[in-house]
Amino acid sequence: MMKQKILIVEDEPRISMVLKAFLVKAGYAVEQAYNGDQAMSLFESWEPTLVLLDVMLPVMDGWSVLNCIRKRSACPVIMLTALSDIHYRLEGLNGGADDYLVKPFIGEEVVARVRAVLRRLPQVATENSAIFGNLKIDFNSHKVMLNGDEVHLTPRDLSLFLYLASHPNQTLDRNQLIDAVWGRDYMGSDRAVDMAIKRIRQSLTEWSAEDGGIITLKRLGYQFRVKART
């Protein structure tokens, strides 16, 4: 099985090397960047599974790197920073970060957070891509194409859609979807699922109903229902 790839973006070499040592020991492949430009170059060429991103970086700060990543991908990002103020934490999470760690931290905690975030990713057992009529889903690159054009979803909506699509013709209730996509520690309303489904459907209005759709099953949940998979 191919190792999951972690990109560490941290300008302090000592911290970067400690993080790398813990992650390599945990079985991950690791690359390191020391400023924002290096981070985006490696992100494009190496296509990591997850990014550990420091906020205070030379050349391009972590907020800017996060923004660039979110314009391209739903790849999970965990922010690393000495800024403990709640304002900065909310800025990161609202900007599309998947988790947030305040320095100083211990290596075992970082590994545990990485594992927790990666558990939320859609798991596809046998196929890396699927085509349903005019809809194509690439689970490796986290891209959804409709009529040859990329469908742009928010990171969480994309994660939800990929999770549904990786379980075709299976009924999934709100609690299952919340645990898989939002995480078990999510404290908000389960109606967030309904709103996300509504946005996804709006983005897929040109997907032929003959080929499939996201179906609501009253009092049961949702189903990514398709007729054929090629």
PDB file of C-alpha atoms in Angstrom:
ATOM      1  CA  MET A   1       0.000   0.000   0.000  1.00  0.00           C
ATOM      2  CA  MET A   2       1.325   3.454  -0.928  1.00  0.00           C
ATOM      3  CA  LYS A   3       2.287   5.562   2.076  1.00  0.00           C
ATOM      4  CA  GLN A   4       0.231   8.644   2.832  1.00  0.00           C
ATOM      5  CA  LYS A   5       2.277  11.767   2.177  1.00  0.00           C
ATOM      6  CA  ILE A   6       2.681  14.610   4.678  1.00  0.00           C
ATOM      7  CA  LEU A   7       4.100  17.987   3.678  1.00  0.00           C
ATOM      8  CA  ILE A   8       5.623  19.887   6.634  1.00  0.00           C
ATOM      9  CA  VAL A   9       5.784  23.648   6.100  1.00  0.00           C
ATOM     10  CA  GLU A  10       7.830  25.039   8.997  1.00  0.00           C
ATOM     11  CA  ASP A  11      10.650  27.611   8.863  1.00  0.00           C
ATOM     12  CA  GLU A  12      12.356  26.442  12.062  1.00  0.00           C
ATOM     13  CA  PRO A  13      14.585  23.495  11.019  1.00  0.00           C
ATOM     14  CA  ARG A  14      14.674  21.966  14.502  1.00  0.00           C
ATOM     15  CA  ILE A  15      10.884  21.808  14.780  1.00  0.00           C
ATOM     16  CA  SER A  16      10.583  20.558  11.210  1.00  0.00           C
ATOM     17  CA  MET A  17      13.042  17.724  11.820  1.00  0.00           C
ATOM     18  CA  VAL A  18      11.303  16.666  15.044  1.00  0.00           C
ATOM     19  CA  LEU A  19       7.953  16.553  13.254  1.00  0.00           C
ATOM     20  CA  LYS A  20       9.470  14.584  10.404  1.00  0.00           C
ATOM     21  CA  ALA A  21      10.994  12.029  12.778  1.00  0.00           C
ATOM     22  CA  PHE A  22       7.661  11.358  14.507  1.00  0.00           C
ATOM     23  CA  LEU A  23       5.720  11.133  11.229  1.00  0.00           C
ATOM     24  CA  VAL A  24       8.245   8.860   9.524  1.00  0.00           C
ATOM     25  CA  LYS A  25       8.195   6.602  12.592  1.00  0.00           C
ATOM     26  CA  ALA A  26       4.384   6.518  12.294  1.00  0.00           C
ATOM     27  CA  GLY A  27       4.688   5.247   8.719  1.00  0.00           C
ATOM     28  CA  TYR A  28       4.167   8.396   6.640  1.00  0.00           C
ATOM     29  CA  ALA A  29       6.213   9.677   3.709  1.00  0.00           C
ATOM     30  CA  VAL A  30       7.409  13.206   4.486  1.00  0.00           C
ATOM     31  CA  GLU A  31       8.665  16.234   2.547  1.00  0.00           C
ATOM     32  CA  GLN A  32       9.685  19.566   4.090  1.00  0.00           C
ATOM     33  CA  ALA A  33       9.331  23.173   2.969  1.00  0.00           C
ATOM     34  CA  TYR A  34      10.745  26.160   4.828  1.00  0.00           C
ATOM     35  CA  ASN A  35       8.832  29.052   3.246  1.00  0.00           C
ATOM     36  CA  GLY A  36       5.586  29.655   1.400  1.00  0.00           C
ATOM     37  CA  ASP A  37       7.007  29.515  -2.118  1.00  0.00           C
ATOM     38  CA  GLN A  38       8.693  26.164  -1.462  1.00  0.00           C
ATOM     39  CA  ALA A  39       5.448  24.917   0.066  1.00  0.00           C
ATOM     40  CA  MET A  40       3.361  25.672  -3.023  1.00  0.00           C
ATOM     41  CA  SER A  41       6.001  24.268  -5.362  1.00  0.00           C
ATOM     42  CA  LEU A  42       6.081  20.981  -3.437  1.00  0.00           C
ATOM     43  CA  PHE A  43       2.309  20.953  -3.101  1.00  0.00           C
ATOM     44  CA  GLU A  44       1.923  21.102  -6.879  1.00  0.00           C
ATOM     45  CA  SER A  45       4.644  18.580  -7.721  1.00  0.00           C
ATOM     46  CA  TRP A  46       4.348  16.077  -4.855  1.00  0.00           C
ATOM     47  CA  GLU A  47       0.564  16.161  -4.215  1.00  0.00           C
ATOM     48  CA  PRO A  48       0.606  15.463  -0.464  1.00  0.00           C
ATOM     49  CA  THR A  49      -2.190  13.716   1.398  1.00  0.00           C
ATOM     50  CA  LEU A  50      -2.071  16.315   4.194  1.00  0.00           C
ATOM     51  CA  VAL A  51      -0.202  19.546   4.964  1.00  0.00           C
ATOM     52  CA  LEU A  52       1.160  20.642   8.356  1.00  0.00           C
ATOM     53  CA  LEU A  53       1.342  24.404   7.898  1.00  0.00           C
ATOM     54  CA  ASP A  54       3.037  26.948  10.152  1.00  0.00           C
ATOM     55  CA  VAL A  55       1.436  30.396  10.202  1.00  0.00           C
ATOM     56  CA  MET A  56       4.563  32.549  10.569  1.00  0.00           C
ATOM     57  CA  LEU A  57       6.570  31.879   7.410  1.00  0.00           C
ATOM     58  CA  PRO A  58       9.019  33.942   5.324  1.00  0.00           C
ATOM     59  CA  VAL A  59       8.194  34.946   1.725  1.00  0.00           C
ATOM     60  CA  MET A  60       4.525  33.943   1.968  1.00  0.00           C
ATOM     61  CA  ASP A  61       2.780  33.502   5.323  1.00  0.00           C
ATOM     62  CA  GLY A  62       0.676  30.503   6.278  1.00  0.00           C
ATOM     63  CA  TRP A  63      -2.652  32.262   5.711  1.00  0.00           C
ATOM     64  CA  SER A  64      -1.643  33.002   2.121  1.00  0.00           C
ATOM     65  CA  VAL A  65      -0.448  29.428   1.579  1.00  0.00           C
ATOM     66  CA  LEU A  66      -3.734  28.093   2.974  1.00  0.00           C
ATOM     67  CA  ASN A  67      -5.669  30.354   0.629  1.00  0.00           C
ATOM     68  CA  CYS A  68      -3.639  29.142  -2.372  1.00  0.00           C
ATOM     69  CA  ILE A  69      -4.177  25.501  -1.405  1.00  0.00           C
ATOM     70  CA  ARG A  70      -7.913  25.983  -0.995  1.00  0.00           C
ATOM     71  CA  LYS A  71      -8.176  27.483  -4.479  1.00  0.00           C
ATOM     72  CA  ARG A  72      -6.695  24.261  -5.878  1.00  0.00           C
ATOM     73  CA  SER A  73      -7.634  21.418  -3.572  1.00  0.00           C
ATOM     74  CA  ALA A  74      -9.548  20.046  -0.585  1.00  0.00           C
ATOM     75  CA  CYS A  75      -6.311  18.520   0.755  1.00  0.00           C
ATOM     76  CA  PRO A  76      -6.478  18.533   4.585  1.00  0.00           C
ATOM     77  CA  VAL A  77      -4.428  21.251   6.303  1.00  0.00           C
ATOM     78  CA  ILE A  78      -3.470  21.399   9.987  1.00  0.00           C
ATOM     79  CA  MET A  79      -2.210  24.813  11.091  1.00  0.00           C
ATOM     80  CA  LEU A  80       0.811  25.040  13.423  1.00  0.00           C
ATOM     81  CA  THR A  81       1.414  28.270  15.292  1.00  0.00           C
ATOM     82  CA  ALA A  82       2.525  29.937  18.505  1.00  0.00           C
ATOM     83  CA  LEU A  83      -0.469  32.264  18.212  1.00  0.00           C
ATOM     84  CA  SER A  84      -2.854  31.001  20.896  1.00  0.00           C
ATOM     85  CA  ASP A  85      -5.399  33.846  20.640  1.00  0.00           C
ATOM     86  CA  ILE A  86      -8.850  32.482  19.743  1.00  0.00           C
ATOM     87  CA  HIS A  87      -9.092  35.070  16.941  1.00  0.00           C
ATOM     88  CA  TYR A  88      -6.216  33.445  15.069  1.00  0.00           C
ATOM     89  CA  ARG A  89      -7.589  29.962  15.664  1.00  0.00           C
ATOM     90  CA  LEU A  90     -10.968  30.936  14.214  1.00  0.00           C
ATOM     91  CA  GLU A  91      -9.269  32.684  11.303  1.00  0.00           C
ATOM     92  CA  GLY A  92      -7.524  29.451  10.399  1.00  0.00           C
ATOM     93  CA  LEU A  93     -10.575  27.246  10.750  1.00  0.00           C
ATOM     94  CA  ASN A  94     -12.838  29.667   8.887  1.00  0.00           C
ATOM     95  CA  GLY A  95     -10.203  29.963   6.182  1.00  0.00           C
ATOM     96  CA  GLY A  96     -10.437  26.267   5.427  1.00  0.00           C
ATOM     97  CA  ALA A  97      -8.022  24.644   7.892  1.00  0.00           C
ATOM     98  CA  ASP A  98      -9.062  21.208   9.133  1.00  0.00           C
ATOM     99  CA  ASP A  99      -7.403  21.463  12.536  1.00  0.00           C
ATOM    100  CA  TYR A 100      -5.181  23.766  14.576  1.00  0.00           C
ATOM    101  CA  LEU A 101      -2.266  23.068  16.927  1.00  0.00           C
ATOM    102  CA  VAL A 102      -0.697  25.672  19.200  1.00  0.00           C
ATOM    103  CA  LYS A 103       3.039  25.516  19.963  1.00  0.00           C
ATOM    104  CA  PRO A 104       4.579  24.044  21.999  1.00  0.00           C
ATOM    105  CA  PHE A 105       3.131  20.647  21.164  1.00  0.00           C
ATOM    106  CA  ILE A 106       4.359  17.098  21.524  1.00  0.00           C
ATOM    107  CA  GLY A 107       5.080  14.872  18.559  1.00  0.00           C
ATOM    108  CA  GLU A 108       2.642  12.153  19.618  1.00  0.00           C
ATOM    109  CA  GLU A 109      -0.203  14.670  19.662  1.00  0.00           C
ATOM    110  CA  VAL A 110       0.638  15.851  16.152  1.00  0.00           C
ATOM    111  CA  VAL A 111       0.612  12.257  14.871  1.00  0.00           C
ATOM    112  CA  ALA A 112      -2.727  11.650  16.607  1.00  0.00           C
ATOM    113  CA  ARG A 113      -4.241  14.780  15.035  1.00  0.00           C
ATOM    114  CA  VAL A 114      -2.924  13.789  11.607  1.00  0.00           C
ATOM    115  CA  ARG A 115      -4.490  10.349  11.942  1.00  0.00           C
ATOM    116  CA  ALA A 116      -7.788  11.827  13.124  1.00  0.00           C
ATOM    117  CA  VAL A 117      -8.025  14.218  10.179  1.00  0.00           C
ATOM    118  CA  LEU A 118      -7.041  11.545   7.649  1.00  0.00           C
ATOM    119  CA  ARG A 119      -9.725   9.214   9.002  1.00  0.00           C
ATOM    120  CA  ARG A 120     -12.281  11.731   7.764  1.00  0.00           C
ATOM    121  CA  LEU A 121     -11.143  11.376   4.154  1.00  0.00           C
ATOM    122  CA  PRO A 122     -13.277   9.278   1.814  1.00  0.00           C
ATOM    123  CA  GLN A 123     -11.987   5.708   1.676  1.00  0.00           C
ATOM    124  CA  VAL A 124     -12.140   4.059  -1.750  1.00  0.00           C
ATOM    125  CA  ALA A 125     -11.341   0.380  -1.680  1.00  0.00           C
ATOM    126  CA  THR A 126     -10.764  -0.591  -5.281  1.00  0.00           C
ATOM    127  CA  GLU A 127     -11.067   2.313  -7.705  1.00  0.00           C
ATOM    128  CA  ASN A 128      -9.351   5.663  -7.995  1.00  0.00           C
ATOM    129  CA  SER A 129     -11.892   7.187 -10.382  1.00  0.00           C
ATOM    130  CA  ALA A 130     -15.420   6.617 -11.591  1.00  0.00           C
ATOM    131  CA  ILE A 131     -17.589   7.877 -14.437  1.00  0.00           C
ATOM    132  CA  PHE A 132     -21.358   8.239 -14.200  1.00  0.00           C
ATOM    133  CA  GLY A 133     -22.546   9.569 -17.539  1.00  0.00           C
ATOM    134  CA  ASN A 134     -21.281  13.127 -17.891  1.00  0.00           C
ATOM    135  CA  LEU A 135     -19.922  13.144 -14.327  1.00  0.00           C
ATOM    136  CA  LYS A 136     -16.351  12.023 -13.606  1.00  0.00           C
ATOM    137  CA  ILE A 137     -14.910  11.681 -10.113  1.00  0.00           C
ATOM    138  CA  ASP A 138     -11.177  11.373  -9.447  1.00  0.00           C
ATOM    139  CA  PHE A 139     -10.737  10.277  -5.840  1.00  0.00           C
ATOM    140  CA  ASN A 140      -6.932  10.636  -5.916  1.00  0.00           C
ATOM    141  CA  SER A 141      -6.841  14.271  -6.983  1.00  0.00           C
ATOM    142  CA  HIS A 142     -10.153  15.120  -5.266  1.00  0.00           C
ATOM    143  CA  LYS A 143     -11.587  16.493  -8.520  1.00  0.00           C
ATOM    144  CA  VAL A 144     -15.135  16.361  -9.817  1.00  0.00           C
ATOM    145  CA  MET A 145     -15.668  16.987 -13.536  1.00  0.00           C
ATOM    146  CA  LEU A 146     -19.042  17.643 -15.153  1.00  0.00           C
ATOM    147  CA  ASN A 147     -19.255  17.893 -18.943  1.00  0.00           C
ATOM    148  CA  GLY A 148     -15.481  18.228 -18.963  1.00  0.00           C
ATOM    149  CA  ASP A 149     -15.416  21.204 -16.577  1.00  0.00           C
ATOM    150  CA  GLU A 150     -14.288  21.053 -12.969  1.00  0.00           C
ATOM    151  CA  VAL A 151     -17.028  21.413 -10.364  1.00  0.00           C
ATOM    152  CA  HIS A 152     -15.836  23.841  -7.696  1.00  0.00           C
ATOM    153  CA  LEU A 153     -17.087  22.958  -4.229  1.00  0.00           C
ATOM    154  CA  THR A 154     -16.022  24.219  -0.839  1.00  0.00           C
ATOM    155  CA  PRO A 155     -13.543  21.849   0.862  1.00  0.00           C
ATOM    156  CA  ARG A 156     -16.130  20.399   3.245  1.00  0.00           C
ATOM    157  CA  ASP A 157     -18.814  20.057   0.570  1.00  0.00           C
ATOM    158  CA  LEU A 158     -16.267  18.296  -1.616  1.00  0.00           C
ATOM    159  CA  SER A 159     -15.323  15.928   1.203  1.00  0.00           C
ATOM    160  CA  LEU A 160     -18.997  15.148   1.772  1.00  0.00           C
ATOM    161  CA  PHE A 161     -19.628  14.507  -1.909  1.00  0.00           C
ATOM    162  CA  LEU A 162     -16.576  12.263  -2.252  1.00  0.00           C
ATOM    163  CA  TYR A 163     -17.633  10.314   0.817  1.00  0.00           C
ATOM    164  CA  LEU A 164     -21.120   9.763  -0.602  1.00  0.00           C
ATOM    165  CA  ALA A 165     -19.715   8.849  -4.023  1.00  0.00           C
ATOM    166  CA  SER A 166     -17.331   6.334  -2.470  1.00  0.00           C
ATOM    167  CA  HIS A 167     -20.384   4.521  -1.065  1.00  0.00           C
ATOM    168  CA  PRO A 168     -22.640   4.280  -4.139  1.00  0.00           C
ATOM    169  CA  ASN A 169     -26.202   3.089  -3.578  1.00  0.00           C
ATOM    170  CA  GLN A 170     -25.716   2.953   0.191  1.00  0.00           C
ATOM    171  CA  THR A 171     -27.969   4.857   2.582  1.00  0.00           C
ATOM    172  CA  LEU A 172     -26.009   7.047   5.013  1.00  0.00           C
ATOM    173  CA  ASP A 173     -27.720   8.918   7.827  1.00  0.00           C
ATOM    174  CA  ARG A 174     -26.763  12.354   9.099  1.00  0.00           C
ATOM    175  CA  ASN A 175     -24.806  11.020  12.065  1.00  0.00           C
ATOM    176  CA  GLN A 176     -22.662   8.822   9.817  1.00  0.00           C
ATOM    177  CA  LEU A 177     -21.938  11.758   7.526  1.00  0.00           C
ATOM    178  CA  ILE A 178     -21.186  14.104  10.423  1.00  0.00           C
ATOM    179  CA  ASP A 179     -18.697  11.615  11.924  1.00  0.00           C
ATOM    180  CA  ALA A 180     -17.007  10.967   8.573  1.00  0.00           C
ATOM    181  CA  VAL A 181     -16.756  14.533   7.284  1.00  0.00           C
ATOM    182  CA  TRP A 182     -17.181  17.002  10.156  1.00  0.00           C
ATOM    183  CA  GLY A 183     -15.565  14.753  12.766  1.00  0.00           C
ATOM    184  CA  ARG A 184     -16.811  13.166  15.983  1.00  0.00           C
ATOM    185  CA  ASP A 185     -16.049  16.312  17.967  1.00  0.00           C
ATOM    186  CA  TYR A 186     -18.415  18.433  15.838  1.00  0.00           C
ATOM    187  CA  MET A 187     -20.822  20.320  18.119  1.00  0.00           C
ATOM    188  CA  GLY A 188     -23.048  22.041  15.554  1.00  0.00           C
ATOM    189  CA  SER A 189     -26.427  21.111  14.134  1.00  0.00           C
ATOM    190  CA  ASP A 190     -26.811  18.046  11.926  1.00  0.00           C
ATOM    191  CA  ARG A 191     -28.757  20.320   9.578  1.00  0.00           C
ATOM    192  CA  ALA A 192     -25.352  21.339   8.249  1.00  0.00           C
ATOM    193  CA  VAL A 193     -25.549  18.116   6.236  1.00  0.00           C
ATOM    194  CA  ASP A 194     -28.823  19.173   4.637  1.00  0.00           C
ATOM    195  CA  MET A 195     -27.425  22.572   3.655  1.00  0.00           C
ATOM    196  CA  ALA A 196     -24.286  21.009   2.191  1.00  0.00           C
ATOM    197  CA  ILE A 197     -26.349  18.524   0.161  1.00  0.00           C
ATOM    198  CA  LYS A 198     -28.430  21.400  -1.169  1.00  0.00           C
ATOM    199  CA  ARG A 199     -25.296  23.262  -2.316  1.00  0.00           C
ATOM    200  CA  ILE A 200     -23.862  20.132  -3.934  1.00  0.00           C
ATOM    201  CA  ARG A 201     -27.086  19.481  -5.839  1.00  0.00           C
ATOM    202  CA  GLN A 202     -27.065  23.055  -7.103  1.00  0.00           C
ATOM    203  CA  SER A 203     -23.542  22.522  -8.428  1.00  0.00           C
ATOM    204  CA  LEU A 204     -24.605  19.318 -10.209  1.00  0.00           C
ATOM    205  CA  THR A 205     -27.743  20.576 -11.954  1.00  0.00           C
ATOM    206  CA  GLU A 206     -26.314  19.539 -15.341  1.00  0.00           C
ATOM    207  CA  TRP A 207     -25.707  15.951 -14.217  1.00  0.00           C
ATOM    208  CA  SER A 208     -28.218  13.794 -16.059  1.00  0.00           C
ATOM    209  CA  ALA A 209     -30.867  12.328 -13.760  1.00  0.00           C
ATOM    210  CA  GLU A 210     -30.724   9.188 -15.889  1.00  0.00           C
ATOM    211  CA  ASP A 211     -27.164   8.571 -14.705  1.00  0.00           C
ATOM    212  CA  GLY A 212     -27.661   9.265 -11.011  1.00  0.00           C
ATOM    213  CA  GLY A 213     -28.297  11.726  -8.232  1.00  0.00           C
ATOM    214  CA  ILE A 214     -28.156  12.370  -4.503  1.00  0.00           C
ATOM    215  CA  ILE A 215     -31.417  10.980  -3.166  1.00  0.00           C
ATOM    216  CA  THR A 216     -33.122  11.906   0.121  1.00  0.00           C
ATOM    217  CA  LEU A 217     -34.691   8.972   1.939  1.00  0.00           C
ATOM    218  CA  LYS A 218     -37.126  10.350   4.510  1.00  0.00           C
ATOM    219  CA  ARG A 219     -36.103   9.601   8.100  1.00  0.00           C
ATOM    220  CA  LEU A 220     -33.228   7.461   6.803  1.00  0.00           C
ATOM    221  CA  GLY A 221     -30.618   9.730   5.244  1.00  0.00           C
ATOM    222  CA  TYR A 222     -29.015  10.252   1.848  1.00  0.00           C
ATOM    223  CA  GLN A 223     -27.908   8.011  -0.957  1.00  0.00           C
ATOM    224  CA  PHE A 224     -25.574   8.529  -3.909  1.00  0.00           C
ATOM    225  CA  ARG A 225     -27.754   6.534  -6.297  1.00  0.00           C
ATOM    226  CA  VAL A 226     -26.380   5.494  -9.677  1.00  0.00           C
ATOM    227  CA  LYS A 227     -27.385   2.998 -12.315  1.00  0.00           C
ATOM    228  CA  ALA A 228     -24.009   2.029 -13.681  1.00  0.00           C
ATOM    229  CA  ARG A 229     -20.323   2.500 -12.846  1.00  0.00           C
ATOM    230  CA  THR A 230     -17.689   2.217 -15.581  1.00  0.00           C
TER     231      THR A 230
END
